[in-house]
Amino acid sequence: MTETGFEKVPARDRRRFPGISSRAYEHPADRSALVALRKLSGFDTVFKALSGLLPERSLRLMFLSESVRVGETQFPHLYAMLRDACYILDLEKVPQMYVQQDPKPNAMCIGLDEPIIVVTTGLVELLDEEEMRAVVGHEVGHALSGHAVYRTILLFLTNLALKIAWIPLGNVAIMTIVTALREWFRKSELSADRAGLLVGQDVQASMRGLMKIAGGNHLHEMNVDAFLAQAEEYESSGDLRDSVLKILNLLPRTHPFTTVRAAELKKWAESRDHQRIMDGHYPRRDEDKDTSVTDSFRQSAAHYADSVRTSKDPLFKFVGDLAGGAADVGGKLRDKFTGAGAGTAPQDKAGPTEQG
């Protein structure tokens, strides 16, 4: 056993990924957006100018004065995890990390010039050593991908939208940008979950952590397989009305639903892409400048097309039927929205039947 701070954890070697590019673990939609932004001429200049308007310095001072900075003498077990995560993902500069008093389990990585990581006491108290390691890796993944910049901008714009809510057109314009950023943000969370798995290298710990975030510290009352079954039921159950409700429920959120995150991560953990990274075959950082924006968008488009084709969601299945040239589109649309059974004939006077 080796000592890391207050708790003892099993000593085991974890694979390291020298020079790894964040493209190795980024979700296709996240990757295409980031590649485009990185290639955009003058992008860095614009955001350096914008940084004077954003309350980044205020945020740093707030955390410095109101939270506990992680280090060798404060939360040393978290500091050891942070340094280990940076070593595994080959992030040269270790970000500052703070523990904030808040009973709600949460973590974030923000900052324009340099990323800072913040975890709440609720999260620290909820997770065990290996589960927390995955979370720290998740946040270091955000830092390596450069997500902190865009997350800070989203935070700023969300606050701005609240302040100018009384200006109809101004609020609509800001919220349009916020909605688009939230869609990217949700995909960035899937990317960071993968980074957390690369750091922790324990898929069961990652699953447990997500399950605890959903249901609290009651592992003896929960089951990973049953939790993943919820994601399957969420995706496949209901009719088109439920699909619309899913979209409406998701739009204001910055994070994907927890069961969905668990299912996505398990799927990636079992994929060939993940195995290739673990075998040492992954894109390197020094190749990022040669990355094609077109190729990245093509990969993203292919991913979405595959998602529509393989999804069990009623709306996606209907879109797939349309793409396949399904007959009687009007009848299919009516049946999907009303929940009519497949065997219900159009001339049935009894009306549509509700699906169970």
mmCIF file of C-alpha atoms in Angstrom:
data_model
loop_
_atom_site.group_PDB
_atom_site.id
_atom_site.type_symbol
_atom_site.label_atom_id
_atom_site.label_comp_id
_atom_site.label_asym_id
_atom_site.label_seq_id
_atom_site.Cartn_x
_atom_site.Cartn_y
_atom_site.Cartn_z
ATOM 1 C CA MET A 1 0.000 0.000 0.000
ATOM 2 C CA THR A 2 1.196 3.517 -0.737
ATOM 3 C CA GLU A 3 0.186 6.596 1.185
ATOM 4 C CA THR A 4 -1.355 9.525 -0.698
ATOM 5 C CA GLY A 5 -2.534 12.115 1.782
ATOM 6 C CA PHE A 6 -5.056 10.931 4.342
ATOM 7 C CA GLU A 7 -6.104 7.684 2.710
ATOM 8 C CA LYS A 8 -4.275 4.634 1.484
ATOM 9 C CA VAL A 9 -4.980 3.339 -1.994
ATOM 10 C CA PRO A 10 -3.754 0.195 -3.753
ATOM 11 C CA ALA A 11 -0.477 0.764 -5.566
ATOM 12 C CA ARG A 12 -0.868 -0.032 -9.246
ATOM 13 C CA ASP A 13 0.819 1.226 -12.354
ATOM 14 C CA ARG A 14 -1.262 3.312 -14.694
ATOM 15 C CA ARG A 15 -0.457 3.679 -18.344
ATOM 16 C CA ARG A 16 0.911 7.090 -19.326
ATOM 17 C CA PHE A 17 0.265 8.846 -22.650
ATOM 18 C CA PRO A 18 3.256 11.079 -23.547
ATOM 19 C CA GLY A 19 2.394 13.883 -25.950
ATOM 20 C CA ILE A 20 -1.232 12.768 -26.292
ATOM 21 C CA SER A 21 -3.496 15.144 -28.190
ATOM 22 C CA SER A 22 -6.914 15.848 -26.767
ATOM 23 C CA ARG A 23 -8.225 14.745 -30.177
ATOM 24 C CA ALA A 24 -7.587 11.189 -28.986
ATOM 25 C CA TYR A 25 -10.504 11.239 -26.562
ATOM 26 C CA GLU A 26 -12.709 14.087 -27.771
ATOM 27 C CA HIS A 27 -16.264 13.354 -28.844
ATOM 28 C CA PRO A 28 -16.548 13.932 -32.642
ATOM 29 C CA ALA A 29 -18.909 16.912 -32.264
ATOM 30 C CA ASP A 30 -16.672 18.478 -29.609
ATOM 31 C CA ARG A 31 -13.553 17.837 -31.695
ATOM 32 C CA SER A 32 -14.911 19.399 -34.898
ATOM 33 C CA ALA A 33 -15.956 22.569 -33.066
ATOM 34 C CA LEU A 34 -12.585 22.899 -31.335
ATOM 35 C CA VAL A 35 -10.563 22.255 -34.498
ATOM 36 C CA ALA A 36 -12.573 24.927 -36.327
ATOM 37 C CA LEU A 37 -12.072 27.444 -33.532
ATOM 38 C CA ARG A 38 -8.344 26.722 -33.281
ATOM 39 C CA LYS A 39 -7.962 27.245 -37.041
ATOM 40 C CA LEU A 40 -9.996 30.466 -37.083
ATOM 41 C CA SER A 41 -7.747 33.366 -38.019
ATOM 42 C CA GLY A 42 -7.472 35.954 -35.255
ATOM 43 C CA PHE A 43 -9.423 33.828 -32.769
ATOM 44 C CA ASP A 44 -6.786 34.121 -30.025
ATOM 45 C CA THR A 45 -6.519 37.879 -30.537
ATOM 46 C CA VAL A 46 -10.275 38.352 -30.247
ATOM 47 C CA PHE A 47 -10.501 36.424 -27.021
ATOM 48 C CA LYS A 48 -7.501 38.131 -25.491
ATOM 49 C CA ALA A 49 -9.286 41.404 -26.156
ATOM 50 C CA LEU A 50 -12.506 39.963 -24.767
ATOM 51 C CA SER A 51 -10.742 38.760 -21.627
ATOM 52 C CA GLY A 52 -10.682 42.325 -20.337
ATOM 53 C CA LEU A 53 -14.485 42.286 -20.294
ATOM 54 C CA LEU A 54 -14.839 38.910 -18.589
ATOM 55 C CA PRO A 55 -14.771 38.632 -14.812
ATOM 56 C CA GLU A 56 -11.934 36.092 -14.789
ATOM 57 C CA ARG A 57 -9.722 38.017 -12.377
ATOM 58 C CA SER A 58 -12.712 38.452 -10.106
ATOM 59 C CA LEU A 59 -13.372 34.688 -10.189
ATOM 60 C CA ARG A 60 -9.752 33.891 -9.348
ATOM 61 C CA LEU A 61 -9.770 36.325 -6.429
ATOM 62 C CA MET A 62 -13.080 34.927 -5.215
ATOM 63 C CA PHE A 63 -11.788 31.351 -5.128
ATOM 64 C CA LEU A 64 -8.510 32.473 -3.561
ATOM 65 C CA SER A 65 -10.372 34.285 -0.765
ATOM 66 C CA GLU A 66 -13.386 32.001 -0.249
ATOM 67 C CA SER A 67 -12.126 28.472 -1.021
ATOM 68 C CA VAL A 68 -9.249 26.194 -0.006
ATOM 69 C CA ARG A 69 -6.395 25.913 -2.492
ATOM 70 C CA VAL A 70 -5.251 22.338 -2.961
ATOM 71 C CA GLY A 71 -1.552 21.726 -2.369
ATOM 72 C CA GLU A 72 0.999 19.748 -0.401
ATOM 73 C CA THR A 73 -0.388 20.989 2.921
ATOM 74 C CA GLN A 74 -4.103 21.328 2.032
ATOM 75 C CA PHE A 75 -6.055 18.355 0.678
ATOM 76 C CA PRO A 76 -2.751 16.632 -0.167
ATOM 77 C CA HIS A 77 -4.563 13.491 -1.403
ATOM 78 C CA LEU A 78 -6.352 15.607 -4.047
ATOM 79 C CA TYR A 79 -3.075 17.305 -4.923
ATOM 80 C CA ALA A 80 -1.444 13.907 -5.484
ATOM 81 C CA MET A 81 -4.335 12.920 -7.762
ATOM 82 C CA LEU A 82 -4.071 16.187 -9.688
ATOM 83 C CA ARG A 83 -0.341 15.786 -10.276
ATOM 84 C CA ASP A 84 -0.858 12.150 -11.256
ATOM 85 C CA ALA A 85 -3.595 13.084 -13.764
ATOM 86 C CA CYS A 86 -1.364 15.745 -15.325
ATOM 87 C CA TYR A 87 1.467 13.220 -15.533
ATOM 88 C CA ILE A 88 -0.699 10.594 -17.230
ATOM 89 C CA LEU A 89 -2.116 13.042 -19.816
ATOM 90 C CA ASP A 90 1.255 14.812 -20.109
ATOM 91 C CA LEU A 91 -0.098 18.244 -19.161
ATOM 92 C CA GLU A 92 3.072 20.207 -18.414
ATOM 93 C CA LYS A 93 1.671 22.876 -16.100
ATOM 94 C CA VAL A 94 -0.417 21.659 -13.176
ATOM 95 C CA PRO A 95 -3.561 23.850 -12.916
ATOM 96 C CA GLN A 96 -4.501 25.448 -9.618
ATOM 97 C CA MET A 97 -7.249 23.553 -7.848
ATOM 98 C CA TYR A 98 -9.681 24.712 -5.154
ATOM 99 C CA VAL A 99 -12.157 23.019 -2.840
ATOM 100 C CA GLN A 100 -15.307 25.087 -2.393
ATOM 101 C CA GLN A 101 -17.790 24.663 0.440
ATOM 102 C CA ASP A 102 -20.985 23.529 -1.248
ATOM 103 C CA PRO A 103 -23.080 20.457 -0.337
ATOM 104 C CA LYS A 104 -24.041 19.953 -3.997
ATOM 105 C CA PRO A 105 -21.591 17.589 -5.756
ATOM 106 C CA ASN A 106 -19.982 19.529 -8.589
ATOM 107 C CA ALA A 107 -16.694 20.273 -10.319
ATOM 108 C CA MET A 108 -15.630 22.689 -13.045
ATOM 109 C CA CYS A 109 -12.639 23.881 -15.035
ATOM 110 C CA ILE A 110 -12.692 27.548 -16.030
ATOM 111 C CA GLY A 111 -10.294 30.340 -16.952
ATOM 112 C CA LEU A 112 -9.091 32.195 -20.046
ATOM 113 C CA ASP A 113 -5.346 32.585 -19.584
ATOM 114 C CA GLU A 114 -4.805 29.581 -17.319
ATOM 115 C CA PRO A 115 -7.378 26.954 -16.311
ATOM 116 C CA ILE A 116 -8.390 26.545 -12.681
ATOM 117 C CA ILE A 117 -10.218 23.513 -11.310
ATOM 118 C CA VAL A 118 -12.856 23.788 -8.605
ATOM 119 C CA VAL A 119 -14.459 20.861 -6.765
ATOM 120 C CA THR A 120 -17.128 21.126 -4.101
ATOM 121 C CA THR A 121 -17.024 19.606 -0.625
ATOM 122 C CA GLY A 122 -20.180 17.688 -1.552
ATOM 123 C CA LEU A 123 -18.261 15.891 -4.292
ATOM 124 C CA VAL A 124 -15.161 15.256 -2.158
ATOM 125 C CA GLU A 125 -17.292 13.723 0.594
ATOM 126 C CA LEU A 126 -19.393 11.656 -1.819
ATOM 127 C CA LEU A 127 -16.718 9.846 -3.831
ATOM 128 C CA ASP A 128 -14.089 7.309 -2.857
ATOM 129 C CA GLU A 129 -10.440 7.549 -3.913
ATOM 130 C CA GLU A 130 -10.728 5.884 -7.324
ATOM 131 C CA GLU A 131 -14.020 7.609 -8.179
ATOM 132 C CA MET A 132 -12.481 10.973 -7.322
ATOM 133 C CA ARG A 133 -9.443 10.156 -9.444
ATOM 134 C CA ALA A 134 -11.724 9.824 -12.476
ATOM 135 C CA VAL A 135 -13.307 13.208 -11.688
ATOM 136 C CA VAL A 136 -9.911 14.909 -11.378
ATOM 137 C CA GLY A 137 -8.905 13.309 -14.684
ATOM 138 C CA HIS A 138 -12.174 14.574 -16.174
ATOM 139 C CA GLU A 139 -11.286 18.161 -15.216
ATOM 140 C CA VAL A 140 -7.664 17.820 -16.386
ATOM 141 C CA GLY A 141 -9.104 16.571 -19.686
ATOM 142 C CA HIS A 142 -11.082 19.814 -19.944
ATOM 143 C CA ALA A 143 -7.847 21.744 -19.337
ATOM 144 C CA LEU A 144 -5.916 19.809 -21.992
ATOM 145 C CA SER A 145 -8.697 20.287 -24.552
ATOM 146 C CA GLY A 146 -8.834 24.029 -23.937
ATOM 147 C CA HIS A 147 -12.456 23.772 -22.828
ATOM 148 C CA ALA A 148 -11.910 26.189 -19.938
ATOM 149 C CA VAL A 149 -11.915 29.190 -22.283
ATOM 150 C CA TYR A 150 -15.305 28.432 -23.832
ATOM 151 C CA ARG A 151 -16.810 27.344 -20.521
ATOM 152 C CA THR A 152 -15.823 30.686 -19.004
ATOM 153 C CA ILE A 153 -17.438 32.501 -21.927
ATOM 154 C CA LEU A 154 -20.628 30.449 -21.480
ATOM 155 C CA LEU A 155 -20.672 31.320 -17.776
ATOM 156 C CA PHE A 156 -20.260 34.999 -18.614
ATOM 157 C CA LEU A 157 -22.936 34.999 -21.331
ATOM 158 C CA THR A 158 -25.423 33.117 -19.139
ATOM 159 C CA ASN A 159 -25.012 35.732 -16.406
ATOM 160 C CA LEU A 160 -25.259 38.491 -19.001
ATOM 161 C CA ALA A 161 -28.508 37.042 -20.357
ATOM 162 C CA LEU A 162 -30.018 37.195 -16.865
ATOM 163 C CA LYS A 163 -29.000 40.833 -16.481
ATOM 164 C CA ILE A 164 -30.469 41.969 -19.814
ATOM 165 C CA ALA A 165 -33.556 39.759 -19.751
ATOM 166 C CA TRP A 166 -35.689 42.909 -19.867
ATOM 167 C CA ILE A 167 -34.287 43.765 -23.343
ATOM 168 C CA PRO A 168 -36.230 41.385 -25.647
ATOM 169 C CA LEU A 169 -33.999 41.382 -28.731
ATOM 170 C CA GLY A 170 -30.759 41.593 -26.763
ATOM 171 C CA ASN A 171 -31.745 38.638 -24.607
ATOM 172 C CA VAL A 172 -32.805 36.572 -27.638
ATOM 173 C CA ALA A 173 -29.455 37.203 -29.336
ATOM 174 C CA ILE A 174 -27.470 36.209 -26.243
ATOM 175 C CA MET A 175 -29.614 33.146 -25.543
ATOM 176 C CA THR A 176 -29.152 31.945 -29.132
ATOM 177 C CA ILE A 177 -25.393 31.887 -28.550
ATOM 178 C CA VAL A 178 -25.852 30.351 -25.093
ATOM 179 C CA THR A 179 -28.025 27.540 -26.501
ATOM 180 C CA ALA A 180 -25.409 26.724 -29.142
ATOM 181 C CA LEU A 181 -22.631 26.795 -26.557
ATOM 182 C CA ARG A 182 -24.631 24.513 -24.263
ATOM 183 C CA GLU A 183 -24.950 21.941 -27.041
ATOM 184 C CA TRP A 184 -21.161 22.017 -27.466
ATOM 185 C CA PHE A 185 -20.739 22.008 -23.655
ATOM 186 C CA ARG A 186 -22.714 18.792 -23.313
ATOM 187 C CA LYS A 187 -20.498 17.086 -25.906
ATOM 188 C CA SER A 188 -17.400 18.407 -24.124
ATOM 189 C CA GLU A 189 -18.591 16.620 -20.983
ATOM 190 C CA LEU A 190 -18.620 13.322 -22.861
ATOM 191 C CA SER A 191 -15.050 14.059 -23.992
ATOM 192 C CA ALA A 192 -13.936 14.804 -20.436
ATOM 193 C CA ASP A 193 -15.584 11.612 -19.141
ATOM 194 C CA ARG A 194 -13.305 9.731 -21.540
ATOM 195 C CA ALA A 195 -10.274 11.650 -20.251
ATOM 196 C CA GLY A 196 -11.304 10.690 -16.712
ATOM 197 C CA LEU A 197 -11.300 7.029 -17.746
ATOM 198 C CA LEU A 198 -7.846 7.382 -19.327
ATOM 199 C CA VAL A 199 -6.552 8.810 -16.038
ATOM 200 C CA GLY A 200 -8.325 6.453 -13.621
ATOM 201 C CA GLN A 201 -8.143 3.422 -15.929
ATOM 202 C CA ASP A 202 -10.955 1.823 -13.918
ATOM 203 C CA VAL A 203 -14.284 1.791 -15.757
ATOM 204 C CA GLN A 204 -16.132 0.482 -12.702
ATOM 205 C CA ALA A 205 -14.936 3.450 -10.623
ATOM 206 C CA SER A 206 -16.125 5.826 -13.364
ATOM 207 C CA MET A 207 -19.520 4.091 -13.400
ATOM 208 C CA ARG A 208 -19.794 4.234 -9.608
ATOM 209 C CA GLY A 209 -18.961 7.928 -9.574
ATOM 210 C CA LEU A 210 -21.685 8.775 -12.098
ATOM 211 C CA MET A 211 -24.154 6.571 -10.230
ATOM 212 C CA LYS A 212 -23.389 8.347 -6.946
ATOM 213 C CA ILE A 213 -23.846 11.753 -8.586
ATOM 214 C CA ALA A 214 -27.306 10.576 -9.634
ATOM 215 C CA GLY A 215 -28.367 8.730 -6.492
ATOM 216 C CA GLY A 216 -26.100 9.735 -3.631
ATOM 217 C CA ASN A 217 -23.860 7.693 -1.359
ATOM 218 C CA HIS A 218 -25.987 4.535 -1.314
ATOM 219 C CA LEU A 219 -23.940 2.104 -3.387
ATOM 220 C CA HIS A 220 -25.345 -0.884 -1.492
ATOM 221 C CA GLU A 221 -28.770 0.125 -2.810
ATOM 222 C CA MET A 222 -27.665 0.604 -6.437
ATOM 223 C CA ASN A 223 -26.525 -1.595 -9.303
ATOM 224 C CA VAL A 224 -24.449 -0.553 -12.334
ATOM 225 C CA ASP A 225 -26.273 -2.860 -14.773
ATOM 226 C CA ALA A 226 -29.677 -1.620 -13.617
ATOM 227 C CA PHE A 227 -28.423 1.982 -13.858
ATOM 228 C CA LEU A 228 -27.292 1.413 -17.446
ATOM 229 C CA ALA A 229 -30.652 -0.229 -18.187
ATOM 230 C CA GLN A 230 -32.267 3.097 -17.266
ATOM 231 C CA ALA A 231 -30.316 4.760 -20.081
ATOM 232 C CA GLU A 232 -31.554 2.082 -22.491
ATOM 233 C CA GLU A 233 -35.141 2.636 -21.360
ATOM 234 C CA TYR A 234 -34.750 6.412 -21.546
ATOM 235 C CA GLU A 235 -33.543 6.220 -25.139
ATOM 236 C CA SER A 236 -36.001 3.690 -26.508
ATOM 237 C CA SER A 237 -39.261 4.198 -24.614
ATOM 238 C CA GLY A 238 -42.222 6.392 -25.454
ATOM 239 C CA ASP A 239 -43.347 8.013 -28.686
ATOM 240 C CA LEU A 240 -42.523 11.244 -30.534
ATOM 241 C CA ARG A 241 -44.102 13.317 -27.777
ATOM 242 C CA ASP A 242 -41.575 11.883 -25.332
ATOM 243 C CA SER A 243 -38.765 12.608 -27.810
ATOM 244 C CA VAL A 244 -39.799 16.256 -27.919
ATOM 245 C CA LEU A 245 -39.969 16.377 -24.118
ATOM 246 C CA LYS A 246 -36.454 14.905 -23.926
ATOM 247 C CA ILE A 247 -35.155 17.712 -26.139
ATOM 248 C CA LEU A 248 -36.957 20.384 -24.101
ATOM 249 C CA ASN A 249 -35.615 18.912 -20.857
ATOM 250 C CA LEU A 250 -32.076 18.838 -22.239
ATOM 251 C CA LEU A 251 -31.865 22.326 -23.792
ATOM 252 C CA PRO A 252 -31.344 24.331 -20.554
ATOM 253 C CA ARG A 253 -28.786 21.847 -19.197
ATOM 254 C CA THR A 254 -25.016 22.166 -19.452
ATOM 255 C CA HIS A 255 -24.464 18.446 -18.790
ATOM 256 C CA PRO A 256 -25.939 15.369 -20.468
ATOM 257 C CA PHE A 257 -28.204 13.252 -18.272
ATOM 258 C CA THR A 258 -26.177 11.065 -15.923
ATOM 259 C CA THR A 259 -27.471 7.685 -17.129
ATOM 260 C CA VAL A 260 -26.728 8.734 -20.705
ATOM 261 C CA ARG A 261 -23.182 9.729 -19.718
ATOM 262 C CA ALA A 262 -22.643 6.335 -18.107
ATOM 263 C CA ALA A 263 -23.914 4.482 -21.184
ATOM 264 C CA GLU A 264 -21.809 6.613 -23.545
ATOM 265 C CA LEU A 265 -18.683 6.062 -21.456
ATOM 266 C CA LYS A 266 -19.213 2.301 -21.237
ATOM 267 C CA LYS A 267 -19.688 2.157 -25.008
ATOM 268 C CA TRP A 268 -16.432 4.085 -25.567
ATOM 269 C CA ALA A 269 -14.558 1.968 -22.996
ATOM 270 C CA GLU A 270 -15.429 -1.121 -25.048
ATOM 271 C CA SER A 271 -14.544 0.494 -28.372
ATOM 272 C CA ARG A 272 -11.524 -0.088 -30.596
ATOM 273 C CA ASP A 273 -10.614 3.627 -30.283
ATOM 274 C CA HIS A 274 -10.156 3.266 -26.533
ATOM 275 C CA GLN A 275 -8.154 0.057 -26.893
ATOM 276 C CA ARG A 276 -5.833 1.680 -29.430
ATOM 277 C CA ILE A 277 -5.097 4.525 -27.009
ATOM 278 C CA MET A 278 -4.369 2.048 -24.226
ATOM 279 C CA ASP A 279 -2.007 0.230 -26.621
ATOM 280 C CA GLY A 280 -0.115 3.490 -27.220
ATOM 281 C CA HIS A 281 -1.562 4.334 -30.633
ATOM 282 C CA TYR A 282 -3.055 7.833 -30.462
ATOM 283 C CA PRO A 283 -2.761 11.257 -32.150
ATOM 284 C CA ARG A 284 0.052 13.429 -30.822
ATOM 285 C CA ARG A 285 -0.110 17.064 -29.798
ATOM 286 C CA ASP A 286 2.608 18.070 -32.227
ATOM 287 C CA GLU A 287 0.348 16.931 -35.081
ATOM 288 C CA ASP A 288 -2.561 19.202 -34.086
ATOM 289 C CA LYS A 289 -1.508 21.996 -36.427
ATOM 290 C CA ASP A 290 -1.890 19.656 -39.405
ATOM 291 C CA THR A 291 -5.432 18.630 -38.470
ATOM 292 C CA SER A 292 -7.971 19.178 -41.230
ATOM 293 C CA VAL A 293 -11.121 21.094 -40.332
ATOM 294 C CA THR A 294 -12.944 19.373 -43.185
ATOM 295 C CA ASP A 295 -11.974 15.916 -41.945
ATOM 296 C CA SER A 296 -13.094 16.793 -38.429
ATOM 297 C CA PHE A 297 -16.488 18.001 -39.640
ATOM 298 C CA ARG A 298 -16.800 14.894 -41.803
ATOM 299 C CA GLN A 299 -16.134 12.689 -38.775
ATOM 300 C CA SER A 300 -18.673 14.660 -36.754
ATOM 301 C CA ALA A 301 -21.294 14.358 -39.504
ATOM 302 C CA ALA A 302 -20.613 10.622 -39.785
ATOM 303 C CA HIS A 303 -21.028 10.245 -36.032
ATOM 304 C CA TYR A 304 -24.409 12.016 -36.042
ATOM 305 C CA ALA A 305 -25.562 9.995 -39.051
ATOM 306 C CA ASP A 306 -24.586 6.789 -37.271
ATOM 307 C CA SER A 307 -26.354 8.001 -34.108
ATOM 308 C CA VAL A 308 -29.569 8.573 -36.041
ATOM 309 C CA ARG A 309 -29.263 5.206 -37.774
ATOM 310 C CA THR A 310 -28.635 3.166 -34.621
ATOM 311 C CA SER A 311 -30.662 5.167 -32.089
ATOM 312 C CA LYS A 312 -33.730 3.598 -30.505
ATOM 313 C CA ASP A 313 -35.261 6.996 -29.767
ATOM 314 C CA PRO A 314 -38.674 7.281 -31.511
ATOM 315 C CA LEU A 315 -37.807 10.616 -33.154
ATOM 316 C CA PHE A 316 -34.432 9.408 -34.449
ATOM 317 C CA LYS A 317 -36.034 6.178 -35.715
ATOM 318 C CA PHE A 318 -38.652 8.250 -37.540
ATOM 319 C CA VAL A 319 -35.920 10.438 -39.085
ATOM 320 C CA GLY A 320 -34.157 7.247 -40.147
ATOM 321 C CA ASP A 321 -37.366 6.019 -41.765
ATOM 322 C CA LEU A 322 -37.658 9.284 -43.685
ATOM 323 C CA ALA A 323 -34.069 9.042 -44.849
ATOM 324 C CA GLY A 324 -34.779 5.491 -45.987
ATOM 325 C CA GLY A 325 -37.740 6.629 -48.084
ATOM 326 C CA ALA A 326 -40.462 5.241 -45.848
ATOM 327 C CA ALA A 327 -43.953 5.223 -47.313
ATOM 328 C CA ASP A 328 -46.989 6.904 -45.811
ATOM 329 C CA VAL A 329 -45.024 9.618 -44.015
ATOM 330 C CA GLY A 330 -48.190 11.372 -42.884
ATOM 331 C CA GLY A 331 -49.595 8.201 -41.368
ATOM 332 C CA LYS A 332 -46.325 7.382 -39.631
ATOM 333 C CA LEU A 333 -46.089 10.884 -38.193
ATOM 334 C CA ARG A 334 -49.675 10.713 -36.903
ATOM 335 C CA ASP A 335 -49.119 7.308 -35.336
ATOM 336 C CA LYS A 336 -45.858 8.340 -33.701
ATOM 337 C CA PHE A 337 -47.363 11.408 -32.069
ATOM 338 C CA THR A 338 -50.599 9.717 -31.014
ATOM 339 C CA GLY A 339 -48.942 6.495 -29.878
ATOM 340 C CA ALA A 340 -51.057 4.418 -32.268
ATOM 341 C CA GLY A 341 -50.076 0.767 -32.480
ATOM 342 C CA ALA A 342 -48.441 -0.566 -35.632
ATOM 343 C CA GLY A 343 -51.469 -2.714 -36.375
ATOM 344 C CA THR A 344 -54.021 0.110 -36.193
ATOM 345 C CA ALA A 345 -55.579 0.649 -39.605
ATOM 346 C CA PRO A 346 -56.218 4.209 -40.822
ATOM 347 C CA GLN A 347 -59.957 3.552 -41.137
ATOM 348 C CA ASP A 348 -60.296 2.315 -37.546
ATOM 349 C CA LYS A 349 -63.200 4.316 -36.114
ATOM 350 C CA ALA A 350 -62.209 3.580 -32.536
ATOM 351 C CA GLY A 351 -59.321 5.984 -32.810
ATOM 352 C CA PRO A 352 -55.679 5.504 -31.927
ATOM 353 C CA THR A 353 -54.641 3.410 -28.955
ATOM 354 C CA GLU A 354 -52.113 4.592 -26.371
ATOM 355 C CA GLN A 355 -48.834 2.698 -26.147
ATOM 356 C CA GLY A 356 -47.961 1.257 -22.801
#
